[in-house]
CSV table of C-alpha atoms in Angstrom, one decimal:
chain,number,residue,atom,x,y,z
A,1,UNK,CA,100.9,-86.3,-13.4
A,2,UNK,CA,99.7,-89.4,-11.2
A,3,UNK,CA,96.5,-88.2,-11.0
A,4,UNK,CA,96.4,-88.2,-14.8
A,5,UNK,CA,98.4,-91.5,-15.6
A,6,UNK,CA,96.9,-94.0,-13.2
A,7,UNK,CA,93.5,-92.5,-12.3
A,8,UNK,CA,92.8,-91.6,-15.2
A,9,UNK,CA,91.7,-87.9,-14.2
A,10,UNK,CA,92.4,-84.7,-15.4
A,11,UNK,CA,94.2,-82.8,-13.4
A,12,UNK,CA,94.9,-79.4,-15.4
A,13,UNK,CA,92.9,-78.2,-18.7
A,14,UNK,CA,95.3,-78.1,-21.7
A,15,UNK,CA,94.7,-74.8,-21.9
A,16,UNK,CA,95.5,-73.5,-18.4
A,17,UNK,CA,97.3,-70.1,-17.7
A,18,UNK,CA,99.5,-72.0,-15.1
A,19,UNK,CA,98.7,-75.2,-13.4
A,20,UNK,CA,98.1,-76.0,-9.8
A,21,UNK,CA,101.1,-76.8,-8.8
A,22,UNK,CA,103.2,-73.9,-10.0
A,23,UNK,CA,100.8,-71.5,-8.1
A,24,UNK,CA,101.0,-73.6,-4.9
A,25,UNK,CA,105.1,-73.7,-5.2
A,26,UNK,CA,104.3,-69.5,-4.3
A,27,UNK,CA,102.4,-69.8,-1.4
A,28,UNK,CA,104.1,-68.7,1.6
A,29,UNK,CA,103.1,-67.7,5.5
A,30,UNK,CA,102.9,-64.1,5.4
A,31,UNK,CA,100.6,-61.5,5.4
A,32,UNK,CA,100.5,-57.2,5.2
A,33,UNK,CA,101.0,-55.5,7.9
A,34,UNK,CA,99.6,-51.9,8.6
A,35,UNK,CA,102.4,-49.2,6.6
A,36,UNK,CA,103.3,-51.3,3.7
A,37,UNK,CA,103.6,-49.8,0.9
A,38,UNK,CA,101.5,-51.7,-1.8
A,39,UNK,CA,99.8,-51.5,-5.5
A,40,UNK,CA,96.2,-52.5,-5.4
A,41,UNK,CA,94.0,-54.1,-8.3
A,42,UNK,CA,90.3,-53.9,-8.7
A,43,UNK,CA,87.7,-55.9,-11.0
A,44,UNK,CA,84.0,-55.4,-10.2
A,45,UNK,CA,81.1,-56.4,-11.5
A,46,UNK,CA,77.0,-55.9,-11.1
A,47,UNK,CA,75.9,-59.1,-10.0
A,48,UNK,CA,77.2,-62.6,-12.1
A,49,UNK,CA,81.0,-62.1,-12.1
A,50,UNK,CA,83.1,-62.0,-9.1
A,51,UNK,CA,84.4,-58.6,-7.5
A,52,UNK,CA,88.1,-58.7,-6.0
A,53,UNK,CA,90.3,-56.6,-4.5
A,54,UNK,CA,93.4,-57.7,-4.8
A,55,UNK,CA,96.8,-56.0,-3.1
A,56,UNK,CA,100.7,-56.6,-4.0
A,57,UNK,CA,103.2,-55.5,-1.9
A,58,UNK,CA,105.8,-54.0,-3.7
A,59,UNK,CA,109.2,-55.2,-2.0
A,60,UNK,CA,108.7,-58.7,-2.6
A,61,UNK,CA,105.6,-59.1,-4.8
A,62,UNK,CA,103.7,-60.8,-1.8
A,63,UNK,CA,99.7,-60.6,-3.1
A,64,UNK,CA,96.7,-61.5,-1.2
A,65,UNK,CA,93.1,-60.6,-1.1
A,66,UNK,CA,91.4,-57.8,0.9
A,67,UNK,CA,88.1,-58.2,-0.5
A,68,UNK,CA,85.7,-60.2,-2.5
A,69,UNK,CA,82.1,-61.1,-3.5
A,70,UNK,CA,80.7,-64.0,-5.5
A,71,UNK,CA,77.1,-64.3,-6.7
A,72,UNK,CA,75.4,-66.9,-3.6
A,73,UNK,CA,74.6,-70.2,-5.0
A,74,UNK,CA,70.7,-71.3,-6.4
A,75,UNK,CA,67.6,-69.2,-4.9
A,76,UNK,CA,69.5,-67.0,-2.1
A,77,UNK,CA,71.4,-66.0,-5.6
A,78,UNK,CA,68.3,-64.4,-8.0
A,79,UNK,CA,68.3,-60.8,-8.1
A,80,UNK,CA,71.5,-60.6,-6.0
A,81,UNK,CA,73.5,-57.7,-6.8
A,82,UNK,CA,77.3,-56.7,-5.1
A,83,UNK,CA,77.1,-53.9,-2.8
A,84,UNK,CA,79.2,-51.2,-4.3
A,85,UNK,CA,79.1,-49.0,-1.0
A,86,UNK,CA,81.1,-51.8,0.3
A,87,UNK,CA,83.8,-51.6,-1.9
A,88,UNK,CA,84.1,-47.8,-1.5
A,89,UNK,CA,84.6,-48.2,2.2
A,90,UNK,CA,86.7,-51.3,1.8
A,91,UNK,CA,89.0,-49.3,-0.3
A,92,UNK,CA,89.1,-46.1,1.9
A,93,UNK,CA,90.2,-47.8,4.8
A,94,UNK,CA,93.0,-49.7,2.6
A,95,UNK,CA,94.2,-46.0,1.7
A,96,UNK,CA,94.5,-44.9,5.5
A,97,UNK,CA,96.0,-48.3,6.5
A,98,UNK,CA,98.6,-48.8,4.4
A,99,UNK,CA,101.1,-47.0,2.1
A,100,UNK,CA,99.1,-47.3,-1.6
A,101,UNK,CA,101.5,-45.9,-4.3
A,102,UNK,CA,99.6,-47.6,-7.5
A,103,UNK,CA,96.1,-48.3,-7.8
A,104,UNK,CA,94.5,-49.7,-11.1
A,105,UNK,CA,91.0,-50.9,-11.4
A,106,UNK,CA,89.0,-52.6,-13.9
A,107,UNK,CA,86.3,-49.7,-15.3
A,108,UNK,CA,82.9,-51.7,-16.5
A,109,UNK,CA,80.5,-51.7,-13.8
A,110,UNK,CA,82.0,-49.4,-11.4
A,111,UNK,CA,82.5,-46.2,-13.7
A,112,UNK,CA,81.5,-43.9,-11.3
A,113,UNK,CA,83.2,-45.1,-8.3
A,114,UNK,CA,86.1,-45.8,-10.6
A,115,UNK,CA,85.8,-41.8,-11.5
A,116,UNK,CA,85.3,-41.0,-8.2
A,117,UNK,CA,88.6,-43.3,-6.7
A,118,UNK,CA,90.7,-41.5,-9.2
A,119,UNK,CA,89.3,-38.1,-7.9
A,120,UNK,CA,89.7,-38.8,-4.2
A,121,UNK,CA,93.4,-40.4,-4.4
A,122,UNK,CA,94.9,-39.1,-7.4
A,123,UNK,CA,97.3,-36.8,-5.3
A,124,UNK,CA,98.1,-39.9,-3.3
A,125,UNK,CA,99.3,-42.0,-5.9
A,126,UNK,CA,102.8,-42.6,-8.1
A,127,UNK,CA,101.1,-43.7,-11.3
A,128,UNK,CA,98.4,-43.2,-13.3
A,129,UNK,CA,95.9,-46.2,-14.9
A,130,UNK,CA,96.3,-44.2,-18.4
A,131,UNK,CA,96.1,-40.6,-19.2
A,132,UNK,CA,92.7,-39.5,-18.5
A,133,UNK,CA,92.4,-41.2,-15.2
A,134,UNK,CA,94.7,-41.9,-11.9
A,135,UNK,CA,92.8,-45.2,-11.0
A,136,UNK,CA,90.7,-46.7,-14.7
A,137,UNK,CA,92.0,-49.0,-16.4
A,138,UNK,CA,89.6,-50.5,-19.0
A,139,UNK,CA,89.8,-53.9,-19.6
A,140,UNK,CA,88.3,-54.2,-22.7
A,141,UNK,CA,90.4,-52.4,-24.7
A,142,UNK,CA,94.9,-52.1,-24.6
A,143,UNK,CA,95.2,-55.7,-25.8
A,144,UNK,CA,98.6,-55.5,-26.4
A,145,UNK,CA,99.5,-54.6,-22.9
A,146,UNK,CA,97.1,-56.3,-21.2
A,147,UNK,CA,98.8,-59.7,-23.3
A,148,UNK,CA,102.2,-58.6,-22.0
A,149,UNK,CA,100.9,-57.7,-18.4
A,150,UNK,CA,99.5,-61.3,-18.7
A,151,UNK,CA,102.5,-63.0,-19.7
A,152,UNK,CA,104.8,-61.1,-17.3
A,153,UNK,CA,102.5,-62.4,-14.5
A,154,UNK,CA,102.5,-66.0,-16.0
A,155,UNK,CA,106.3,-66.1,-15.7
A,156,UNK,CA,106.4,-64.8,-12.4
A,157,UNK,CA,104.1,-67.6,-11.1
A,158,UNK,CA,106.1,-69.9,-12.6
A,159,UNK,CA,109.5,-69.2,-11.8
A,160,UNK,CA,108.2,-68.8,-8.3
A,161,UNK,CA,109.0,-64.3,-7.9
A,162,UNK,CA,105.6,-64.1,-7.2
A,163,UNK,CA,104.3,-64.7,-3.7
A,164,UNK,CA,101.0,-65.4,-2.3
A,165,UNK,CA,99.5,-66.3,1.3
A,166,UNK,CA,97.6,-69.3,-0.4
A,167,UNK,CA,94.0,-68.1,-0.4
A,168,UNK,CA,91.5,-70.0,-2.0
A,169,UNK,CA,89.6,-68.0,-3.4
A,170,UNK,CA,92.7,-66.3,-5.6
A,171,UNK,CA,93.8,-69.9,-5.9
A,172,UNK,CA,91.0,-71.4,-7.8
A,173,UNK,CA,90.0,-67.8,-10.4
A,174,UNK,CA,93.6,-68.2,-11.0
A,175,UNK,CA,93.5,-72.0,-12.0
A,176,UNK,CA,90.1,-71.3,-13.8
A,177,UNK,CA,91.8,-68.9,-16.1
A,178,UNK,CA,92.7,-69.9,-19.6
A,179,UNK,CA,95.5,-69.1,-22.4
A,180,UNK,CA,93.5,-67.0,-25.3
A,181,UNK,CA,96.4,-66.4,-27.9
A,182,UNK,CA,96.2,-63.2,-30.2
A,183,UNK,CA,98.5,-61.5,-32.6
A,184,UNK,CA,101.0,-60.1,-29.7
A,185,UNK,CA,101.1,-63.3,-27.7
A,186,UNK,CA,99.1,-65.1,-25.3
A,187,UNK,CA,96.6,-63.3,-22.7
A,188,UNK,CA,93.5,-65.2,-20.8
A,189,UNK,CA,90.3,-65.5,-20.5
A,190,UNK,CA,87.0,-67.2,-19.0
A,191,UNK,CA,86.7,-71.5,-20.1
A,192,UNK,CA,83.6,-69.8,-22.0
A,193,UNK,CA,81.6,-66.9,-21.8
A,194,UNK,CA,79.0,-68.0,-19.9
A,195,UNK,CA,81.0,-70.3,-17.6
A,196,UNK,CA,80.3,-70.6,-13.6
A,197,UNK,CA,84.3,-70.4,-13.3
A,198,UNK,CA,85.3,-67.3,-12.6
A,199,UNK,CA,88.2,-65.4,-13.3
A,200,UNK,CA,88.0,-61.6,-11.8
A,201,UNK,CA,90.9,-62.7,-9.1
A,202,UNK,CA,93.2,-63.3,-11.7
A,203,UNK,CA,92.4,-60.2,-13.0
A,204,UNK,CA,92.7,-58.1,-9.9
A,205,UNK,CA,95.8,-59.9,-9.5
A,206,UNK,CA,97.3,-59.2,-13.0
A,207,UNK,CA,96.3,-55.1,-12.2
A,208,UNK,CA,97.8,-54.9,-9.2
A,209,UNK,CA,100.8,-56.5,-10.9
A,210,UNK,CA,100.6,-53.8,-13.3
A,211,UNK,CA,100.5,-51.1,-11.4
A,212,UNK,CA,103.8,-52.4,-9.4
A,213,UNK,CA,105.5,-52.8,-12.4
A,214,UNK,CA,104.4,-49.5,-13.8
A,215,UNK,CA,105.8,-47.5,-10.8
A,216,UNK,CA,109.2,-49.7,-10.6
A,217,UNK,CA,109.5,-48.5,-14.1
A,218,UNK,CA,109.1,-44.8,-13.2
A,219,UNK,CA,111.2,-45.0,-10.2
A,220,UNK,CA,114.0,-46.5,-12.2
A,221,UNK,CA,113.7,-43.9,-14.7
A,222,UNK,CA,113.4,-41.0,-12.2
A,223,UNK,CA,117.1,-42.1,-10.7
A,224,UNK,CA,118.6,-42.6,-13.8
A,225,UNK,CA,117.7,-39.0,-14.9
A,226,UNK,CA,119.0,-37.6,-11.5
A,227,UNK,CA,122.3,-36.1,-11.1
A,228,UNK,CA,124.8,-33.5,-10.5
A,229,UNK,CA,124.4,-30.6,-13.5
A,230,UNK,CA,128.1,-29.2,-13.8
């Protein structure tokens, strides 16, 4: 507010998903250690977006990220591509490290690896992405619950349920993402298509958050049908 009353600066866009200081109120000093039991989110891309692995632990909703790549600045940048065989390892050694019960990912750019995840650790984990697939979960399509995922999320940053170790890279996809309102409320989106801001963090973010609310929902439900048959 100072920044924008007497220097004349703008501090937030008008039509930010949650402003800087609501996502800094969540930061705290904590990090994963080895057994936790965790949901994981996943948004890849070939070689201009941002890739992110993102992981929530399920407890307290503490999220951080274990991996990322960004497209290198001017000439080092030109025919860059991310290096999917990264990712794969990345993501096996998150499996053997820690406890992974949910696991959704993004599915444009990384089909097969996305087919080939859900494959691998379908056995392993206590929710499915949708019906045809333990791990995919297209983006580009479920508007309706991607808007409610979104706004779930959104309220959690802001009244602070949501923790996160205050990385910066999470920190500023998060504050680049904007509100994009449709018919079932408001979700987000990129400041533009073709904007150098990215947004894949928030995303990652917003799956993992997904896939932690998904299997607190199917836990609940699994204790309220058990019971003593007389």
């Amino acid at each position: 507010v100072a920044r924008r009353f007497y220097l004349n600066e703008v501090a937030t866009a008008d039509d930010a998903l949650v402003t800087a200081a609501e996502w800094d109120e969540c930061a705290v000093d904590d990090m994963l250690e080895p057994g936790d039991e965790i949901t994981l989110g996943f948004d890849g891309s070939k070689s201009e977006d941002s890739t992110v692995l993102v992981a929530m632990r399920i407890r307290d909703r503490f999220a951080t990220v274990i991996g990322a790549m960004e497209k290198p600045p001017g000439a080092e940048g030109r025919d860059w591509e991310v290096d999917r065989e990264y990712f794969d390892g990345l993501i096996a050694s998150v499996m053997a490290q820690y406890r992974v019960r949910g696991f959704y990912s993004d599915v444009a750019h990384f089909e097969s690896y996305v087919d080939k995840w859900s494959h691998e650790y379908a056995s392993t984990l206590e929710v499915q992405a949708c019906a045809k697939s333990a791990v995919g979960w297209d983006m580009r399509g479920r508007l309706a619950q991607l808007t409610a995922a979104t706004e779930r999320l959104v309220a959690a940053i802001q009244d602070g349920s949501l923790r996160h170790d205050g990385g910066s890279l999470l920190r500023r996809h998060c504050l680049n993402a904007r509100r994009r309102p449709n018919r079932w409320g408001i979700s987000f989106g990129k400041e533009r298509k073709d904007s150098p801001k990215k947004v894949d963090g928030f995303a990652s973010l917003q799956l993992a958050d997904m896939a932690r609310a998904d299997l607190l929902a199917a836990t609940t439900k699994k204790k309220q049908r058990t019971g003593n048959v007389w």
